[in-house]
XYZ file of C-alpha atoms in Angstrom:
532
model
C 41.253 15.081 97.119
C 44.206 16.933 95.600
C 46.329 19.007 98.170
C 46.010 22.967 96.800
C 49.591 23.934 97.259
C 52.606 21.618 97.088
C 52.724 19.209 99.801
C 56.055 20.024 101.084
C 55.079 23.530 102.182
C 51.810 22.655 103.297
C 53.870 20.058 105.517
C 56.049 23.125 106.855
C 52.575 25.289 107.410
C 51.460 22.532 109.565
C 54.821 22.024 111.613
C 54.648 25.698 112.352
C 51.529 26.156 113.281
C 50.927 22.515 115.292
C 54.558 22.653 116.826
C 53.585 24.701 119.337
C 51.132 27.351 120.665
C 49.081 28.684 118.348
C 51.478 31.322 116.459
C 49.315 34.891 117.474
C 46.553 35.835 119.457
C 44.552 36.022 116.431
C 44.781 32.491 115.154
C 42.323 29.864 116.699
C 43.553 26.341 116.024
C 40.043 23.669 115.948
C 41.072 19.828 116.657
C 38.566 18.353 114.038
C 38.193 14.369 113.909
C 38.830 13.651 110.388
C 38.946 15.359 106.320
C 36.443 17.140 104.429
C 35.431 14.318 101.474
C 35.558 17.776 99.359
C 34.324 21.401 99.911
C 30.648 21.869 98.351
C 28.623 20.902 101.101
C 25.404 19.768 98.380
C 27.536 16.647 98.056
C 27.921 15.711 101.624
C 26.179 14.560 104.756
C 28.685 14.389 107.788
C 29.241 17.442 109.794
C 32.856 16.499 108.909
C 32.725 17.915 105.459
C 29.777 20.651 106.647
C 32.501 21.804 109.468
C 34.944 22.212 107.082
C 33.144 24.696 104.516
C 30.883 26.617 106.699
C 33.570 29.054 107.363
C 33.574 29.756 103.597
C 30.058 30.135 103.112
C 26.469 31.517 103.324
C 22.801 30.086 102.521
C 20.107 32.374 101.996
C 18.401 32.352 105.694
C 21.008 30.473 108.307
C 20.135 29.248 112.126
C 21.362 32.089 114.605
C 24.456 30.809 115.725
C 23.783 28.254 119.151
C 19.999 28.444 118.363
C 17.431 26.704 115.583
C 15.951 30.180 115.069
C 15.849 30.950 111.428
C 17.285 34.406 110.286
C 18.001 36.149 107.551
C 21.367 35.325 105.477
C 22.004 36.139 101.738
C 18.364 36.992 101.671
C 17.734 39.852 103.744
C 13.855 39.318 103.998
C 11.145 37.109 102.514
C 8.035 36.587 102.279
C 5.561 33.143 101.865
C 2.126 33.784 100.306
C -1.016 32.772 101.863
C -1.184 29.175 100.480
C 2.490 28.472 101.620
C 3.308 27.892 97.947
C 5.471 31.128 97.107
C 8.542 32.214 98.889
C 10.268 35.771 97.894
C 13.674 36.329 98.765
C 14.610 39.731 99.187
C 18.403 39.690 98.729
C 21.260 41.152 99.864
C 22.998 44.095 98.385
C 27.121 44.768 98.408
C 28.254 41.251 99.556
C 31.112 40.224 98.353
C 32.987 37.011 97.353
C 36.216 35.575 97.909
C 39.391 35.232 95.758
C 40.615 31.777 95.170
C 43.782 31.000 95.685
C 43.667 29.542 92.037
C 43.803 33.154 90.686
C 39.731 33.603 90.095
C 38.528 37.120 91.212
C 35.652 38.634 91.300
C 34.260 41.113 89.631
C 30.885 41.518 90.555
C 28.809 41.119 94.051
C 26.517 37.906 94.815
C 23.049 38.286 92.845
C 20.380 36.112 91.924
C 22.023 34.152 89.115
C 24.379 32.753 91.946
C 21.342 31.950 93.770
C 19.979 29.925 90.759
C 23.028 28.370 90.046
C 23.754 26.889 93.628
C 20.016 25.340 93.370
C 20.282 23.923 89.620
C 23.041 21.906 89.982
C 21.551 19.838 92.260
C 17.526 19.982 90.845
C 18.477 20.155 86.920
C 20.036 17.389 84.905
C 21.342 19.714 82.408
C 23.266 21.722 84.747
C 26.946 21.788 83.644
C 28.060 20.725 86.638
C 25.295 18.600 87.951
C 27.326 15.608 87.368
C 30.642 17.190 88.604
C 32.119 15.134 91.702
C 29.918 12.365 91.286
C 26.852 14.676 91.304
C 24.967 13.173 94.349
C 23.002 15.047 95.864
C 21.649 13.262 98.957
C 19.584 16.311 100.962
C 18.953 17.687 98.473
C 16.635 14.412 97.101
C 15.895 13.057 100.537
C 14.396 16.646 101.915
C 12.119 15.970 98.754
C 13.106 18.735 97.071
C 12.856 17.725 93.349
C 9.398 16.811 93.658
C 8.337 19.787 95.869
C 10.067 22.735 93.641
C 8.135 24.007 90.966
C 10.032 26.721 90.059
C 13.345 29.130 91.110
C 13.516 32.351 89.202
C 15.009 36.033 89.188
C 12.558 38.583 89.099
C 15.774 41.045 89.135
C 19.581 40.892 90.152
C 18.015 41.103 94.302
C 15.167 39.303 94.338
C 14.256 35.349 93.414
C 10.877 34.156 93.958
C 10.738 29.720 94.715
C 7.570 28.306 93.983
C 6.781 25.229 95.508
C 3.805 22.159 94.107
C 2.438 22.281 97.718
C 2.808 23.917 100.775
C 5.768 22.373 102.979
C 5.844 23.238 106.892
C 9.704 22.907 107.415
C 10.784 24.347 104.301
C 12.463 27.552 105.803
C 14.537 25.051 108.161
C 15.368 22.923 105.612
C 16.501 26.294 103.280
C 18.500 26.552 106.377
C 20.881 23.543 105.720
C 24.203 23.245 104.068
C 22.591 21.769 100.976
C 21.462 25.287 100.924
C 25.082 26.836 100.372
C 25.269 29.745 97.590
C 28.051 29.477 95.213
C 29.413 31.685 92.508
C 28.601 31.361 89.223
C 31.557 33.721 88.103
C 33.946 31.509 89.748
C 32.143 28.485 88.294
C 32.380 30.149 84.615
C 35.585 30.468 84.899
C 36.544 26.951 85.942
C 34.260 25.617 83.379
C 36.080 27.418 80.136
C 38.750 25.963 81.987
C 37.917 22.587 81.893
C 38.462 22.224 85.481
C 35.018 21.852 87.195
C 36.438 19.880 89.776
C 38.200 22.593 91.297
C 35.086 24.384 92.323
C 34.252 21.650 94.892
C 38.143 21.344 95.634
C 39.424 25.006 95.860
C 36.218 26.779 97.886
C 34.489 30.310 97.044
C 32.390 31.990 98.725
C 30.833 34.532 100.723
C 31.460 33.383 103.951
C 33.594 35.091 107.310
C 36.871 32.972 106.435
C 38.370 32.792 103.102
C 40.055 29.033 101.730
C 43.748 29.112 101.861
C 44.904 25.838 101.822
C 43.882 22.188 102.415
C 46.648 19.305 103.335
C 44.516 15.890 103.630
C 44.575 14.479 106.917
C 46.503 17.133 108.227
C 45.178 20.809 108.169
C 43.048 23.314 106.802
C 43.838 26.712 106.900
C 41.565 29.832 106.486
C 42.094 33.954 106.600
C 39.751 36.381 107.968
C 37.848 38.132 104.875
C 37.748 41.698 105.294
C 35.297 42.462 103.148
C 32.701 40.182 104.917
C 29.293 41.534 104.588
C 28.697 40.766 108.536
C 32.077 42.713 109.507
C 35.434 40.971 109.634
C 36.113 38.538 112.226
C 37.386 38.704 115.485
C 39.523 35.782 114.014
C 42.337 36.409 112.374
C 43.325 33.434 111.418
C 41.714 30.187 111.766
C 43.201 26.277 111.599
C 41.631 22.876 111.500
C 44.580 20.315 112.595
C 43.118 17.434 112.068
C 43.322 14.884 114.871
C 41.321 11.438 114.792
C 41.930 10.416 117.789
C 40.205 12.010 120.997
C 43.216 11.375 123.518
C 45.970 13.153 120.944
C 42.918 16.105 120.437
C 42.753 16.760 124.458
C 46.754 16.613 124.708
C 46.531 19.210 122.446
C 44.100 21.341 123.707
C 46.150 21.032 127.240
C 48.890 22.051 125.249
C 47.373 25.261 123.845
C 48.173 23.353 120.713
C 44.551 23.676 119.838
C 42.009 26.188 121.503
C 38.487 23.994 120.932
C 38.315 20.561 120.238
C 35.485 18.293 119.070
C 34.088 14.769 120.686
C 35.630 14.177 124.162
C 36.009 10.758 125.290
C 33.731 9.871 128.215
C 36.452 8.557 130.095
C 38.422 12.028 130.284
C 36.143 14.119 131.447
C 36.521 14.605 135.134
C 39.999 15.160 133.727
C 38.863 18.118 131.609
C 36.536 19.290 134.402
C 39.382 19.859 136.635
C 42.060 21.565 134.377
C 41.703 25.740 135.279
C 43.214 26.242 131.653
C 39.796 24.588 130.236
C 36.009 24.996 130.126
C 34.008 21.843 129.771
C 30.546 23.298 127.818
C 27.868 20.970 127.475
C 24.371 20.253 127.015
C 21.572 17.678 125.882
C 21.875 16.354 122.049
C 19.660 16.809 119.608
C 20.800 13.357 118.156
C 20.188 9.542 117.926
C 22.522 6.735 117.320
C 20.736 3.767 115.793
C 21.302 0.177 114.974
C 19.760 -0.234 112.046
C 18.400 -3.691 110.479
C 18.434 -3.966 106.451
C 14.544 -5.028 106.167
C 14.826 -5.800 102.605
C 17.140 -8.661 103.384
C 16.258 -12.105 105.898
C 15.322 -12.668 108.241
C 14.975 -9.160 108.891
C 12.118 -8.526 106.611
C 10.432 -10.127 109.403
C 9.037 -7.414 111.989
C 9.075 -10.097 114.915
C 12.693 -10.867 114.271
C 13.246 -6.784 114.189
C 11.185 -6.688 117.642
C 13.235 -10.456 118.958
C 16.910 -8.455 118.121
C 15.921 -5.303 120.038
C 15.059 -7.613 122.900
C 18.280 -9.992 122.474
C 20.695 -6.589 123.365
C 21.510 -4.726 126.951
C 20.937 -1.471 126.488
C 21.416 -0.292 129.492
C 24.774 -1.518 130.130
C 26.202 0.010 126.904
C 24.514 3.357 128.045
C 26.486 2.491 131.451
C 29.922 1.422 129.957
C 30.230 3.257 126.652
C 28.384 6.692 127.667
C 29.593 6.700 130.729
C 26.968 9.340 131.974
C 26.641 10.995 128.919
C 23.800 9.483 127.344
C 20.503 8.297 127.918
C 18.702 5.570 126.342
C 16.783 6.196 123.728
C 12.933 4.414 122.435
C 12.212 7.021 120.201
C 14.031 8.259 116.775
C 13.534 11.780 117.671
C 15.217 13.001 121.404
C 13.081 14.201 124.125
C 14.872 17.647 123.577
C 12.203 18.035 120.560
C 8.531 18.842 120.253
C 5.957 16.147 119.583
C 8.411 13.437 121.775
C 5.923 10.640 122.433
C 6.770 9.727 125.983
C 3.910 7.136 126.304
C 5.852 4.799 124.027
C 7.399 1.395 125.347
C 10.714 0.235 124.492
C 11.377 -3.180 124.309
C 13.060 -4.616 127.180
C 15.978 -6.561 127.748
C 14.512 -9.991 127.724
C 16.906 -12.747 125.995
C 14.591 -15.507 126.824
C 11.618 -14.256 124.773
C 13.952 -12.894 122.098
C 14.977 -16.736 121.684
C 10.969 -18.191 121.433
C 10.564 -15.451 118.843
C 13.354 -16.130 117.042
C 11.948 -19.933 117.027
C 8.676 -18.827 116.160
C 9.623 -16.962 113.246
C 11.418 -20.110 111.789
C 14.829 -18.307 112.795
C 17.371 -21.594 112.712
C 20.190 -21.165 115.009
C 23.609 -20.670 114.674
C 22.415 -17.815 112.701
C 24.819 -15.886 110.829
C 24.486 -12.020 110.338
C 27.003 -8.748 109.857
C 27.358 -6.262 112.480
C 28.674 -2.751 111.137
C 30.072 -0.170 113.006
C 31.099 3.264 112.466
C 34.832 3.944 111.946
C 34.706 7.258 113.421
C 34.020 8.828 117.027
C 30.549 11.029 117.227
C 28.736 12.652 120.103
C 25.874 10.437 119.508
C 27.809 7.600 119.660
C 31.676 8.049 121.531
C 32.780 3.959 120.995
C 31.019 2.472 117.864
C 33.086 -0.913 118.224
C 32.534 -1.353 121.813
C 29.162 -0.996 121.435
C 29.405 -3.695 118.173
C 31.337 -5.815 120.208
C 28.560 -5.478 123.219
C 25.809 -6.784 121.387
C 27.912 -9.507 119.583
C 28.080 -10.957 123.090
C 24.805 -10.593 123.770
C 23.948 -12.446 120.444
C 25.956 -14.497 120.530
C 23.998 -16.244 123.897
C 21.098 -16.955 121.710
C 23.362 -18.812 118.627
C 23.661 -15.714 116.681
C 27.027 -15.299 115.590
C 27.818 -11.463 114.368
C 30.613 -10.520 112.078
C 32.074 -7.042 112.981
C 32.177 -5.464 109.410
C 33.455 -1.152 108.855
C 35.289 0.504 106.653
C 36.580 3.876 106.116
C 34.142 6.449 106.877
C 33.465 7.675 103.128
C 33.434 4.263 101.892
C 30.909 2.577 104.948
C 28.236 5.409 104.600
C 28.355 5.016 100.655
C 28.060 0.954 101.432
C 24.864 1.294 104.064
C 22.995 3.571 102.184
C 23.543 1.141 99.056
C 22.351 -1.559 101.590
C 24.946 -3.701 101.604
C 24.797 -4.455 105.053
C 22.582 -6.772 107.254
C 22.309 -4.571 110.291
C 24.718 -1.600 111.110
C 25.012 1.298 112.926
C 24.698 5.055 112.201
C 23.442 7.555 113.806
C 22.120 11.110 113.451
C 22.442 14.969 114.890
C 19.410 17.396 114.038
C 19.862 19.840 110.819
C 17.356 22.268 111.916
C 15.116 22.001 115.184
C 12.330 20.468 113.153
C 10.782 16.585 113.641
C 10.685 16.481 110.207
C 14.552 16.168 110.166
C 14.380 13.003 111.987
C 11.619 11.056 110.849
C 12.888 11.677 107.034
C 15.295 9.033 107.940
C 12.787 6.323 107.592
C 10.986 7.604 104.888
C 10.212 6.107 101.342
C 12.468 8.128 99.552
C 15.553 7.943 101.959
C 14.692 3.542 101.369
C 16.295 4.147 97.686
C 19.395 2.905 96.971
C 21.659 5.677 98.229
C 19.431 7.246 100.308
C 19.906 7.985 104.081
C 17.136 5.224 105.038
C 19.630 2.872 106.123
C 17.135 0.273 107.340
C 15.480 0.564 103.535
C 12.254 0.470 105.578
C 8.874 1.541 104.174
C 5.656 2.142 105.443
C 2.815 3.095 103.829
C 1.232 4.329 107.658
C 4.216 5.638 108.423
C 4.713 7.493 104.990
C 1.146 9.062 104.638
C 1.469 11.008 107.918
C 5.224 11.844 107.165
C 3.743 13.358 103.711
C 0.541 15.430 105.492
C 2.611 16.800 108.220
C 4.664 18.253 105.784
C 1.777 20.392 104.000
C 0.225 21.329 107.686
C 1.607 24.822 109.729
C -0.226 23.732 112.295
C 1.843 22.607 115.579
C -1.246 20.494 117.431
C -1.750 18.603 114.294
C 1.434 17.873 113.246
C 2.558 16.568 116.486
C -0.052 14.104 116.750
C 0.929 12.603 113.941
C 4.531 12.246 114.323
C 3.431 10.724 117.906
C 1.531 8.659 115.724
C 4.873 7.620 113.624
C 6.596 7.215 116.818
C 4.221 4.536 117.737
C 4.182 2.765 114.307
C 8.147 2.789 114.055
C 8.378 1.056 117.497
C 5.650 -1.418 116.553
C 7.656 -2.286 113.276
C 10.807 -2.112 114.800
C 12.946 -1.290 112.064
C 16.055 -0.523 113.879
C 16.837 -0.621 117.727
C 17.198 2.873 118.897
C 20.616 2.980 121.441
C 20.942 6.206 122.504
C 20.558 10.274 122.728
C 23.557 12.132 124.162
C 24.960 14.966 126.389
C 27.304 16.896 123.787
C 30.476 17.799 125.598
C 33.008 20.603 124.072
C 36.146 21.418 125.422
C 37.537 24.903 125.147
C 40.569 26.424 126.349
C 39.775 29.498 129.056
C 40.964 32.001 126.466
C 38.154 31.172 124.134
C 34.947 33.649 124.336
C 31.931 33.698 123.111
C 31.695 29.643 121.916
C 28.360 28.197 121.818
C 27.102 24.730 121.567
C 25.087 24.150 118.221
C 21.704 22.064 118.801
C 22.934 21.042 115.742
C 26.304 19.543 116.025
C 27.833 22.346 114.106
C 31.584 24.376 114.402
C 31.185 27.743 113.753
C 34.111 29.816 114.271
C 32.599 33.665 113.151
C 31.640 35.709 116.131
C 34.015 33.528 118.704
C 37.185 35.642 120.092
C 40.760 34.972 122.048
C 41.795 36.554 124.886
């Protein structure tokens, strides 16, 4: 991504506000783990990128900060007809956008056709900017949303009525999401008679608490206050993202006052954090899953008894003891026990190298086997030591004659290369968008199995699928969660990945910080917090 302003005074911004304490009372400095892959959060999927534009932005109905309760954003109030199949959006009046820092101003408030536009470019082809950044739209198409929308349309400037081809149980949830970020199409006119679309996902406008000023890659992002915020201004006058990728430089920083919150503590330095007075350790149970997931489209893991002999080959419980360190719990489900409809009556597979060999043999699995082992390049709650847990099971495999090949790449580049399939088995993992099941078990549904899509085990299941597809059209809570404990059961059965882990989330905060809360969701959100 291009830097907005010359590097060289970016580079002094960041000296001066990283060199020491933060530089007033007002600015609150956030030690993030890595860079925003752009600023349109329709094209991304890691609460990297979501982090870094949520400050800028609104969707129509958000989650109330710390909470998966559903309130009103952009759209003041709606309304969903009888059959589930119409939503009306009452929006809201006098809410202003931002100015870029490329010279666009506004000259009108946020109105329906910004609504329409923000949903377009991601459902219609013809969209002028549906292509724009590489024009993938990954929630978008794996929440199902080109097949379920019949229709978005303005009824006047406040009010847009979504029609949907069947009723959809989560939909307000989903709506919820940062695939559901409004944009303006002003700011996108201009840009276009410009001939520079690609600013709009580069230089960030919206209606959000903080306003863009400036992005140096791999070093910081820096936002102002908007005054004209339709919530009221922030307590925040300022606010910084220095980002630091690794976890021991983030926690000398926070000691430092360098940084007043940081994300993803290591395991190892928490008694450390517990006992500084100038910190507050906040924590509490994930709603997240880290995965290793097998590629059944490729030998010999097509094979569910191989799937089942693999989950069996691997101690779980001593990577839950020596990478988690406390902070986990191991996991036999996709969805945590945080959730409703957890089926507790299913039976993970135990540790049992002995019969995970005679399957092997029985599956015609020749030995030494060859396979790829991918791990994630970056640190996440769900999962604090990716390679230590790759290099675990590689020993543990490698006492039945399987030989693994650690394989990962940059972050960008090894999510774009799983969901494509490339691998043989690799590990992900996943924190909840909004309170729903439904958020979870997408990840092995038939449309996340394309090419591209977020199935990384490419998995599909025609048992699995048909219950995934009713409990989407049901309200009802009793019948729904029977059949995701239903899905529970089949995914365990079929084995397509081995399920590691849910953990304890863990956020550091210096004592000056009020009013922080944990999301459920994994999220940052800066807009309501305060310094003492």
């Amino acid at each position: 991504m291009k830097s907005v302003l010359k590097t060289g005074v970016l580079a002094l911004f960041a000296a001066a506000m990283l060199g020491g304490t933060a530089a007033s009372a007002k600015t609150l400095v956030y030690c993030s783990e890595g860079s925003p892959e752009n600023f349109t959060p329709a094209l991304n999927t890691t609460g990297t990128s979501f982090d870094a534009a949520r400050p800028v932005y609104n969707q129509l109905v958000e989650f109330e900060r710390g909470t998966t309760t559903v309130v009103g954003g952009l759209a003041e109030k709606w309304a969903v007809s009888e059959d589930g199949k119409t939503i009306t959006f009452n929006l809201r009046k006098g809410v202003k956008f931002h100015s870029g820092v490329n010279g666009f101003k506004p000259t009108r408030d946020f109105n329906a056709d910004d609504v329409l536009w923000s949903f377009n470019r991601q459902w219609k082809d013809d969209h002028p900017y549906h292509k724009t950044s590489g024009g993938k739209y990954d929630y978008f198409d794996d929440m199902d949303m080109p097949k379920l929308l019949e229709s978005i349309e303005k009824k006047d400037d406040y009010t847009v009525v979504m029609k949907l081809k069947e009723a959809n149980a989560p939909i307000m949830a989903n709506l919820a999401m940062d695939f559901g970020t409004i944009h303006s199409a002003e700011y996108a006119d201009m840009l276009q008679k410009a001939g520079k679309l690609e600013q709009l996902d580069q230089i960030p406008v919206g209606t959000g608490p903080f306003q863009f000023v400036a992005y140096q890659k791999d070093a910081v992002i820096r936002y102002k206050a908007f005054d004209a915020y339709w919530g009221g201004k922030s307590k925040i006058d300022d606010l910084v993202f220095a980002i630091t990728p690794d976890p021991t430089a983030r926690l000398a920083k926070l000691k430092k006052n360098e940084c007043q919150v940081m994300i993803a503590p290591r395991p190892a330095d928490l008694e450390e954090i517990k006992k500084d007075a100038n910190l507050q350790l906040l924590n509490q149970p994930g709603l997240n899953i880290a995965y290793w997931a097998f590629n059944t489209q490729k030998a010999p893991f097509d094979k569910k008894e191989v799937r089942q002999a693999f989950n069996m080959a691997i101690d779980k419980a001593a990577i839950i003891r020596d990478v988690y360190q406390g902070a986990g719990q191991a996991a036999k489900n996709l969805i945590p026990p945080t959730i409703w409809s957890y089926n507790d009556s299913v039976k993970d597979y135990p540790f049992d190298p002995a019969k995970a060999k005679a399957m092997l043999e029985a599956a015609g699995v020749k030995t030494p086997l060859e396979i790829d082992l991918w791990w994630m390049p970056v640190q996440r709650p769900y999962n604090p030591n990716a390679k230590r847990i790759a290099e675990m099971m590689q020993s543990d495999l490698a006492k039945l004659g399987i030989n693994a090949k650690l394989v990962s790449y940059e972050w960008g580049e090894y999510r774009k290369r799983m969901q494509q399939g490339e691998h043989l088995t690799g590990q992900l993992g996943w924190t909840g968008d909004n309170g729903d099941p439904d958020n979870f078990f997408f990840l092995r549904g038939c449309t996340g199995a394309r090419p591209g899509g977020q199935n990384l085990t490419k998995w599909c299941n025609k048992e699995f699928e048909d219950r995934l597809t009713k409990a989407r059209g049901i309200s009802d809570v009793k019948e729904r969660t029977k059949l995701y404990e239903e899905m529970q059961a089949i995914m365990k059965e079929e084995a397509p990945d081995m399920t590691i882990a849910h953990s304890v989330v863990y956020e550091p905060v210096r004592k000056e910080v009020k009013g922080w809360k944990i999301s459920p969701f994994g999220r940052h959100e800066f807009y309501g917090v305060e310094l003492n």
